[in-house]
CSV table of C-alpha atoms in Angstrom, one decimal:
chain,number,residue,atom,x,y,z
W,460,UNK,CA,-88.8,-109.3,-66.9
W,461,UNK,CA,-87.4,-112.5,-65.5
W,462,UNK,CA,-84.6,-112.2,-62.9
W,463,UNK,CA,-82.2,-114.7,-61.4
W,464,UNK,CA,-81.4,-112.1,-58.6
W,465,UNK,CA,-84.2,-110.7,-56.5
W,466,UNK,CA,-85.1,-107.1,-57.2
W,467,UNK,CA,-87.1,-105.1,-54.6
W,468,UNK,CA,-88.8,-102.0,-55.9
W,469,UNK,CA,-90.0,-99.0,-53.8
W,470,UNK,CA,-91.6,-96.4,-56.1
W,471,UNK,CA,-91.7,-92.7,-55.4
W,472,UNK,CA,-95.0,-91.2,-54.3
W,473,UNK,CA,-94.6,-88.0,-56.3
W,474,UNK,CA,-92.5,-87.8,-59.4
W,475,UNK,CA,-90.1,-84.9,-60.2
W,476,UNK,CA,-90.9,-85.3,-63.9
W,477,UNK,CA,-93.4,-82.5,-64.4
W,478,UNK,CA,-91.2,-80.0,-62.5
W,479,UNK,CA,-88.1,-80.8,-64.6
W,480,UNK,CA,-87.1,-78.2,-67.2
W,481,UNK,CA,-85.8,-80.5,-70.0
W,482,UNK,CA,-85.0,-77.5,-72.2
W,483,UNK,CA,-82.4,-76.2,-69.8
W,484,UNK,CA,-80.5,-79.2,-68.5
W,485,UNK,CA,-76.9,-79.0,-67.2
W,486,UNK,CA,-75.2,-82.2,-67.8
W,487,UNK,CA,-75.2,-84.5,-64.8
W,488,UNK,CA,-77.0,-82.2,-62.4
W,489,UNK,CA,-80.6,-83.4,-62.7
W,490,UNK,CA,-81.5,-87.0,-61.7
W,491,UNK,CA,-84.5,-89.2,-62.2
W,492,UNK,CA,-87.0,-90.4,-59.6
W,493,UNK,CA,-85.2,-93.7,-58.8
W,494,UNK,CA,-81.8,-95.2,-58.2
W,495,UNK,CA,-80.4,-98.7,-57.7
W,496,UNK,CA,-78.4,-100.0,-54.8
W,497,UNK,CA,-76.9,-103.4,-54.0
W,498,UNK,CA,-74.4,-104.3,-51.2
W,499,UNK,CA,-71.6,-106.8,-51.3
W,500,UNK,CA,-70.7,-108.1,-47.9
W,501,UNK,CA,-69.5,-111.4,-46.5
W,502,UNK,CA,-68.7,-112.6,-49.9
W,503,UNK,CA,-72.1,-112.2,-51.5
W,504,UNK,CA,-74.5,-109.7,-53.0
W,505,UNK,CA,-77.6,-108.6,-51.2
W,506,UNK,CA,-81.1,-108.1,-52.8
W,507,UNK,CA,-81.1,-105.4,-55.5
W,508,UNK,CA,-83.0,-102.4,-54.3
W,509,UNK,CA,-84.6,-99.8,-56.6
W,510,UNK,CA,-85.8,-96.9,-54.5
W,511,UNK,CA,-86.4,-93.2,-54.6
W,512,UNK,CA,-83.3,-91.2,-55.5
W,513,UNK,CA,-81.7,-89.6,-52.5
W,514,UNK,CA,-78.7,-89.4,-50.1
W,515,UNK,CA,-76.9,-92.4,-48.8
W,516,UNK,CA,-75.6,-92.7,-45.2
W,517,UNK,CA,-71.8,-93.4,-44.9
W,518,UNK,CA,-69.4,-92.7,-42.0
W,519,UNK,CA,-66.3,-90.5,-42.2
W,520,UNK,CA,-64.2,-93.6,-42.0
W,521,UNK,CA,-65.8,-95.1,-45.1
W,522,UNK,CA,-62.8,-96.5,-47.1
W,523,UNK,CA,-63.7,-94.9,-50.4
W,524,UNK,CA,-62.7,-91.6,-48.9
W,525,UNK,CA,-59.3,-92.8,-47.7
W,526,UNK,CA,-58.1,-95.2,-50.4
W,527,UNK,CA,-60.1,-94.3,-53.5
W,528,UNK,CA,-61.7,-97.6,-54.3
W,529,UNK,CA,-64.3,-96.2,-56.7
W,530,UNK,CA,-65.1,-97.1,-60.3
W,531,UNK,CA,-67.9,-96.2,-62.7
W,532,UNK,CA,-69.3,-96.5,-66.2
W,533,UNK,CA,-71.0,-94.1,-68.6
W,534,UNK,CA,-74.0,-95.4,-70.6
W,535,UNK,CA,-77.1,-94.0,-72.3
W,536,UNK,CA,-80.7,-95.0,-73.0
W,537,UNK,CA,-82.4,-93.6,-76.1
W,538,UNK,CA,-86.1,-93.4,-77.2
W,539,UNK,CA,-87.3,-93.8,-80.8
W,540,UNK,CA,-90.4,-92.3,-82.4
W,541,UNK,CA,-92.5,-95.3,-81.3
W,542,UNK,CA,-91.7,-94.6,-77.6
W,543,UNK,CA,-89.5,-97.7,-77.5
W,544,UNK,CA,-86.4,-97.4,-75.3
W,545,UNK,CA,-83.0,-98.8,-76.1
W,546,UNK,CA,-79.7,-99.3,-74.5
W,547,UNK,CA,-76.5,-99.3,-76.5
W,548,UNK,CA,-74.0,-102.1,-76.1
W,549,UNK,CA,-74.7,-102.5,-72.3
W,550,UNK,CA,-72.9,-105.8,-72.1
W,551,UNK,CA,-69.7,-104.1,-73.1
W,552,UNK,CA,-70.1,-101.7,-70.2
W,553,UNK,CA,-70.7,-104.6,-67.8
W,554,UNK,CA,-67.5,-106.4,-69.0
W,555,UNK,CA,-65.4,-103.2,-68.7
W,556,UNK,CA,-66.9,-102.4,-65.3
W,557,UNK,CA,-65.7,-105.8,-64.0
W,558,UNK,CA,-62.3,-105.3,-65.5
W,559,UNK,CA,-62.1,-102.0,-63.6
W,560,UNK,CA,-63.3,-103.8,-60.4
W,561,UNK,CA,-60.7,-106.5,-60.7
W,562,UNK,CA,-57.8,-104.0,-61.2
W,563,UNK,CA,-58.9,-102.1,-58.0
W,564,UNK,CA,-59.3,-105.3,-55.9
W,565,UNK,CA,-63.1,-104.9,-55.8
W,566,UNK,CA,-65.7,-107.7,-56.2
W,567,UNK,CA,-67.1,-108.3,-59.7
W,568,UNK,CA,-70.7,-107.5,-60.2
W,569,UNK,CA,-72.8,-110.5,-61.5
W,570,UNK,CA,-74.4,-110.0,-64.9
W,571,UNK,CA,-78.0,-110.4,-63.5
W,572,UNK,CA,-77.3,-107.7,-60.9
W,573,UNK,CA,-75.9,-105.3,-63.4
W,574,UNK,CA,-78.0,-106.0,-66.5
W,575,UNK,CA,-81.4,-107.0,-65.0
W,576,UNK,CA,-81.1,-104.2,-62.4
W,577,UNK,CA,-80.2,-101.6,-65.0
W,578,UNK,CA,-83.0,-102.7,-67.3
W,579,UNK,CA,-85.6,-102.6,-64.5
W,580,UNK,CA,-84.4,-99.2,-63.4
W,581,UNK,CA,-84.6,-97.7,-66.9
W,582,UNK,CA,-88.0,-99.2,-67.5
W,583,UNK,CA,-89.3,-97.7,-64.3
W,584,UNK,CA,-88.1,-94.2,-65.3
W,585,UNK,CA,-88.6,-94.6,-69.0
W,586,UNK,CA,-90.7,-91.4,-69.2
W,587,UNK,CA,-87.4,-89.5,-68.4
W,588,UNK,CA,-86.1,-90.6,-71.8
W,589,UNK,CA,-87.0,-87.9,-74.3
W,590,UNK,CA,-87.4,-87.9,-78.1
W,591,UNK,CA,-85.0,-86.0,-80.4
W,592,UNK,CA,-81.4,-85.7,-81.5
W,593,UNK,CA,-79.1,-85.1,-78.6
W,594,UNK,CA,-81.6,-86.1,-76.0
W,595,UNK,CA,-80.9,-89.2,-74.0
W,596,UNK,CA,-80.9,-90.7,-70.5
W,597,UNK,CA,-77.3,-90.8,-69.1
W,598,UNK,CA,-76.8,-93.9,-66.9
W,599,UNK,CA,-74.1,-93.9,-64.2
W,600,UNK,CA,-73.4,-97.4,-62.7
W,601,UNK,CA,-70.7,-97.1,-60.0
W,602,UNK,CA,-69.2,-98.9,-57.1
W,603,UNK,CA,-67.5,-97.7,-53.9
W,604,UNK,CA,-65.8,-99.2,-50.9
W,605,UNK,CA,-68.3,-98.7,-48.2
W,606,UNK,CA,-66.6,-100.5,-45.2
W,607,UNK,CA,-65.6,-98.3,-42.3
W,608,UNK,CA,-62.0,-98.2,-41.2
W,609,UNK,CA,-58.8,-96.5,-42.2
W,610,UNK,CA,-56.5,-99.6,-42.4
W,611,UNK,CA,-54.7,-99.6,-45.8
W,612,UNK,CA,-56.3,-102.7,-47.3
W,613,UNK,CA,-59.1,-103.5,-49.7
W,614,UNK,CA,-62.5,-103.1,-48.2
W,615,UNK,CA,-64.7,-106.0,-47.2
W,616,UNK,CA,-67.9,-104.2,-48.1
W,617,UNK,CA,-69.0,-102.4,-51.3
W,618,UNK,CA,-72.0,-100.6,-52.7
W,619,UNK,CA,-73.0,-101.0,-56.3
W,620,UNK,CA,-75.3,-98.3,-57.4
W,621,UNK,CA,-76.9,-96.8,-60.5
W,622,UNK,CA,-78.2,-93.2,-60.9
W,623,UNK,CA,-79.6,-91.7,-64.1
W,624,UNK,CA,-79.7,-88.2,-65.5
W,625,UNK,CA,-81.6,-86.8,-68.5
W,626,UNK,CA,-79.1,-85.3,-70.9
W,627,UNK,CA,-78.7,-83.0,-73.8
W,628,UNK,CA,-75.5,-82.3,-75.8
W,629,UNK,CA,-72.3,-82.6,-73.7
W,630,UNK,CA,-70.0,-80.1,-75.5
W,631,UNK,CA,-71.4,-76.9,-76.9
W,632,UNK,CA,-69.3,-74.5,-79.0
W,633,UNK,CA,-65.9,-75.1,-80.6
W,634,UNK,CA,-63.4,-77.4,-78.9
W,635,UNK,CA,-59.7,-76.6,-79.0
W,636,UNK,CA,-57.1,-78.6,-77.2
W,637,UNK,CA,-53.5,-78.5,-75.8
W,638,UNK,CA,-51.3,-81.5,-76.4
W,639,UNK,CA,-49.7,-82.5,-73.1
W,640,UNK,CA,-46.0,-82.1,-72.8
W,641,UNK,CA,-45.6,-82.2,-69.0
W,642,UNK,CA,-48.5,-83.9,-67.1
W,643,UNK,CA,-49.6,-87.4,-67.7
W,644,UNK,CA,-52.9,-89.2,-67.4
W,645,UNK,CA,-51.6,-92.7,-67.0
W,646,UNK,CA,-48.5,-94.8,-67.0
W,647,UNK,CA,-47.5,-98.4,-67.9
W,648,UNK,CA,-48.8,-100.9,-65.4
W,649,UNK,CA,-51.2,-98.4,-63.9
W,650,UNK,CA,-55.0,-98.1,-64.0
W,651,UNK,CA,-55.4,-95.9,-67.1
W,652,UNK,CA,-57.5,-98.6,-68.8
W,653,UNK,CA,-59.9,-98.7,-65.8
W,654,UNK,CA,-62.9,-96.4,-65.2
W,655,UNK,CA,-61.4,-95.5,-61.8
W,656,UNK,CA,-62.5,-92.2,-60.2
W,657,UNK,CA,-59.0,-91.2,-59.4
W,658,UNK,CA,-58.0,-91.1,-63.1
W,659,UNK,CA,-60.4,-88.2,-63.6
W,660,UNK,CA,-59.4,-86.4,-60.4
W,661,UNK,CA,-55.8,-86.4,-61.5
W,662,UNK,CA,-56.7,-84.8,-64.8
W,663,UNK,CA,-58.6,-81.8,-63.3
W,664,UNK,CA,-55.6,-79.6,-62.5
W,665,UNK,CA,-53.8,-80.0,-65.8
W,666,UNK,CA,-57.1,-79.4,-67.6
W,667,UNK,CA,-57.7,-76.2,-65.6
W,668,UNK,CA,-54.3,-74.9,-66.8
W,669,UNK,CA,-55.5,-75.6,-70.4
W,670,UNK,CA,-58.7,-73.7,-69.8
W,671,UNK,CA,-56.8,-70.7,-68.4
W,672,UNK,CA,-55.0,-70.6,-71.8
W,673,UNK,CA,-58.3,-70.5,-73.6
W,674,UNK,CA,-58.5,-74.2,-74.5
W,675,UNK,CA,-61.3,-76.7,-73.6
W,676,UNK,CA,-59.4,-79.9,-73.2
W,677,UNK,CA,-56.1,-81.7,-73.1
W,678,UNK,CA,-54.8,-84.4,-75.6
W,679,UNK,CA,-52.8,-86.8,-73.3
W,680,UNK,CA,-49.6,-88.2,-74.5
W,681,UNK,CA,-47.5,-91.2,-73.2
W,682,UNK,CA,-46.0,-90.6,-69.7
W,683,UNK,CA,-42.5,-91.9,-70.7
W,684,UNK,CA,-41.7,-89.5,-73.6
W,685,UNK,CA,-44.8,-87.3,-74.3
W,686,UNK,CA,-44.3,-88.2,-78.0
W,687,UNK,CA,-47.3,-90.4,-78.7
W,688,UNK,CA,-51.0,-89.8,-78.8
W,689,UNK,CA,-53.2,-91.4,-76.1
W,690,UNK,CA,-56.5,-89.8,-75.1
W,691,UNK,CA,-58.4,-86.5,-75.3
W,692,UNK,CA,-59.7,-85.3,-71.9
W,693,UNK,CA,-62.6,-87.7,-71.2
W,694,UNK,CA,-62.6,-89.1,-74.7
W,695,UNK,CA,-60.7,-91.4,-77.0
W,696,UNK,CA,-59.0,-89.6,-79.9
W,697,UNK,CA,-59.0,-90.1,-83.6
W,698,UNK,CA,-56.8,-88.5,-86.3
W,699,UNK,CA,-57.5,-88.3,-90.0
W,700,UNK,CA,-54.4,-87.9,-92.2
W,701,UNK,CA,-55.4,-87.8,-95.8
W,702,UNK,CA,-58.2,-90.4,-96.1
W,703,UNK,CA,-56.8,-92.7,-93.4
W,704,UNK,CA,-58.2,-92.9,-89.9
W,705,UNK,CA,-55.7,-93.4,-87.0
W,706,UNK,CA,-56.3,-94.0,-83.3
W,707,UNK,CA,-54.0,-95.2,-80.5
W,708,UNK,CA,-54.2,-98.9,-79.7
W,709,UNK,CA,-56.0,-100.1,-76.6
W,710,UNK,CA,-53.4,-100.9,-73.8
W,711,UNK,CA,-53.1,-100.6,-70.0
W,712,UNK,CA,-52.9,-96.8,-70.3
W,713,UNK,CA,-55.9,-96.1,-72.6
W,714,UNK,CA,-59.5,-96.7,-71.9
W,715,UNK,CA,-61.1,-99.3,-74.2
W,716,UNK,CA,-64.0,-97.0,-75.2
W,717,UNK,CA,-67.3,-98.5,-76.3
W,718,UNK,CA,-67.9,-95.5,-78.6
W,719,UNK,CA,-64.4,-95.8,-79.9
W,720,UNK,CA,-64.9,-99.5,-80.9
W,721,UNK,CA,-68.2,-98.6,-82.5
W,722,UNK,CA,-66.6,-95.9,-84.6
W,723,UNK,CA,-63.8,-98.2,-85.8
W,724,UNK,CA,-66.4,-100.7,-86.9
W,725,UNK,CA,-68.6,-98.1,-88.6
W,726,UNK,CA,-65.5,-96.7,-90.4
W,727,UNK,CA,-64.7,-100.2,-91.6
W,728,UNK,CA,-68.3,-100.7,-92.8
W,729,UNK,CA,-67.9,-97.5,-94.8
W,730,UNK,CA,-64.7,-98.8,-96.4
W,731,UNK,CA,-62.4,-96.4,-94.7
W,732,UNK,CA,-58.9,-97.4,-94.0
W,733,UNK,CA,-58.4,-97.6,-90.2
W,734,UNK,CA,-55.2,-98.1,-88.4
W,735,UNK,CA,-54.9,-98.8,-84.6
W,736,UNK,CA,-51.3,-98.0,-83.9
W,737,UNK,CA,-49.0,-95.6,-82.1
W,738,UNK,CA,-49.4,-92.1,-83.5
W,739,UNK,CA,-46.5,-89.7,-82.8
W,740,UNK,CA,-47.2,-86.0,-82.2
W,741,UNK,CA,-44.4,-85.3,-84.8
W,742,UNK,CA,-46.4,-87.2,-87.4
W,743,UNK,CA,-49.5,-85.1,-86.6
W,744,UNK,CA,-47.5,-81.8,-86.7
W,745,UNK,CA,-45.9,-82.8,-90.0
W,746,UNK,CA,-49.3,-83.7,-91.5
W,747,UNK,CA,-50.6,-80.3,-90.4
W,748,UNK,CA,-47.7,-78.5,-92.0
W,749,UNK,CA,-48.0,-80.3,-95.3
W,750,UNK,CA,-51.8,-80.1,-95.5
W,751,UNK,CA,-52.5,-83.8,-94.9
W,752,UNK,CA,-54.1,-83.4,-91.4
W,753,UNK,CA,-57.8,-83.3,-92.1
W,754,UNK,CA,-59.5,-84.0,-88.8
W,755,UNK,CA,-59.0,-84.5,-85.1
W,756,UNK,CA,-62.0,-85.7,-83.1
W,757,UNK,CA,-62.8,-87.2,-79.7
W,758,UNK,CA,-65.3,-90.0,-79.0
W,759,UNK,CA,-67.1,-91.0,-75.8
W,760,UNK,CA,-70.5,-92.0,-74.4
W,761,UNK,CA,-71.4,-88.5,-73.1
W,762,UNK,CA,-70.0,-86.5,-76.0
W,763,UNK,CA,-70.5,-89.1,-78.8
W,764,UNK,CA,-68.3,-87.5,-81.4
W,765,UNK,CA,-66.7,-84.1,-80.9
W,766,UNK,CA,-64.7,-82.4,-83.7
W,767,UNK,CA,-61.6,-80.6,-82.5
W,768,UNK,CA,-61.2,-77.2,-84.2
W,769,UNK,CA,-57.6,-76.6,-83.3
W,770,UNK,CA,-54.6,-77.6,-81.2
W,771,UNK,CA,-51.5,-76.3,-79.5
W,772,UNK,CA,-48.2,-78.3,-79.1
W,773,UNK,CA,-45.5,-76.3,-77.3
W,774,UNK,CA,-45.5,-73.1,-79.3
W,775,UNK,CA,-47.0,-74.5,-82.5
W,776,UNK,CA,-50.7,-74.0,-83.1
W,777,UNK,CA,-52.9,-75.3,-85.9
W,778,UNK,CA,-56.5,-74.7,-87.0
W,779,UNK,CA,-58.2,-77.7,-88.6
W,780,UNK,CA,-59.8,-77.1,-92.0
W,781,UNK,CA,-63.6,-76.9,-92.4
W,782,UNK,CA,-64.7,-80.0,-94.3
W,783,UNK,CA,-68.1,-80.3,-96.0
W,784,UNK,CA,-68.4,-84.1,-95.5
W,785,UNK,CA,-66.1,-84.8,-92.6
W,786,UNK,CA,-65.6,-88.3,-91.2
W,787,UNK,CA,-66.6,-87.1,-87.7
W,788,UNK,CA,-70.0,-86.0,-89.0
W,789,UNK,CA,-70.5,-89.2,-91.0
W,790,UNK,CA,-69.6,-91.3,-88.0
W,791,UNK,CA,-71.8,-89.4,-85.6
W,792,UNK,CA,-74.8,-89.6,-87.8
W,793,UNK,CA,-74.3,-93.3,-88.4
W,794,UNK,CA,-73.9,-94.0,-84.7
W,795,UNK,CA,-76.9,-91.9,-83.4
W,796,UNK,CA,-79.1,-93.3,-86.2
W,797,UNK,CA,-78.4,-96.8,-84.7
W,798,UNK,CA,-78.9,-95.6,-81.2
W,799,UNK,CA,-82.2,-93.9,-81.9
W,800,UNK,CA,-83.5,-96.9,-84.0
W,801,UNK,CA,-83.5,-95.0,-87.2
W,802,UNK,CA,-81.1,-97.3,-89.0
W,803,UNK,CA,-80.5,-101.1,-89.3
W,804,UNK,CA,-78.4,-102.5,-86.4
W,805,UNK,CA,-76.3,-105.0,-88.3
W,806,UNK,CA,-73.9,-105.6,-85.3
W,807,UNK,CA,-76.6,-106.2,-82.7
W,808,UNK,CA,-75.7,-103.2,-80.5
W,809,UNK,CA,-79.2,-102.1,-79.6
W,810,UNK,CA,-80.9,-103.7,-76.6
W,811,UNK,CA,-84.6,-102.9,-76.3
W,812,UNK,CA,-86.0,-102.3,-72.8
């Protein structure tokens, strides 16, 4: 690989590969042999370092702990039957990463640091990418404010890092959701569209209440009225009413999901009518009552496509019908076939390592 930014590589002496139980992985708990680290200081980026995965040293006054300047991305690498490894739309993640950085007053990461570093890291640990449906290597680029000091101001030093985790299916079992009527994920003018760590921290308590009720996730609604659909937990959300596919439009409250955009394109390729517009909860409830609500499903990098079996809104509950040839199953198959290099990639989404 040719790089415009210097990459220093320190390989592990003993790999953890042979001692890793790939049949019993807990999502995000097992990490590969190497990680990437690059520091921004005095207005410039240091040498990209790829080194053995391990702890990093920070002081208690590290600004990320006090003012929450932390962003991340979620990506995956896939392996086909020829042992070739592919990324899926990585440039979209880099662009979104920098949009998040800008919103949190953090430095943008140059393309060569992000993309070349990522490719070199994945290539070094390519044996951690396994064959088979549902198997992948989850990639977590992130950046934190690493300057010491508790003055309330943007940091002057940041760490950009990438860690990688072998993954199996994210959700197992049926998924039922509660539609939010009290708590909110994001508000107009906020950071809902950014992959900011704090967005997820703020969702944990409401989600724990949903779990106590026997549900797995929350469908978020708009903060002003709680009348319109926004996201589902850590995923974008789609609704099928009749044969029409609906999803909330991208705005400053809703994450511009890479998987979401891919599904919209795949649906259009299939000739399915897709509308990106505001979808009211009343519209969903009315469709449920008159038999027109066919599907609810979430989409995201980790989960890919997750059918929602049922939902609760105030005191109203509804179980989705069992469909033989659901949109969600069609989209998931089409998407993973592209990711695993089993189908033509007419949109140029695959990037070979």
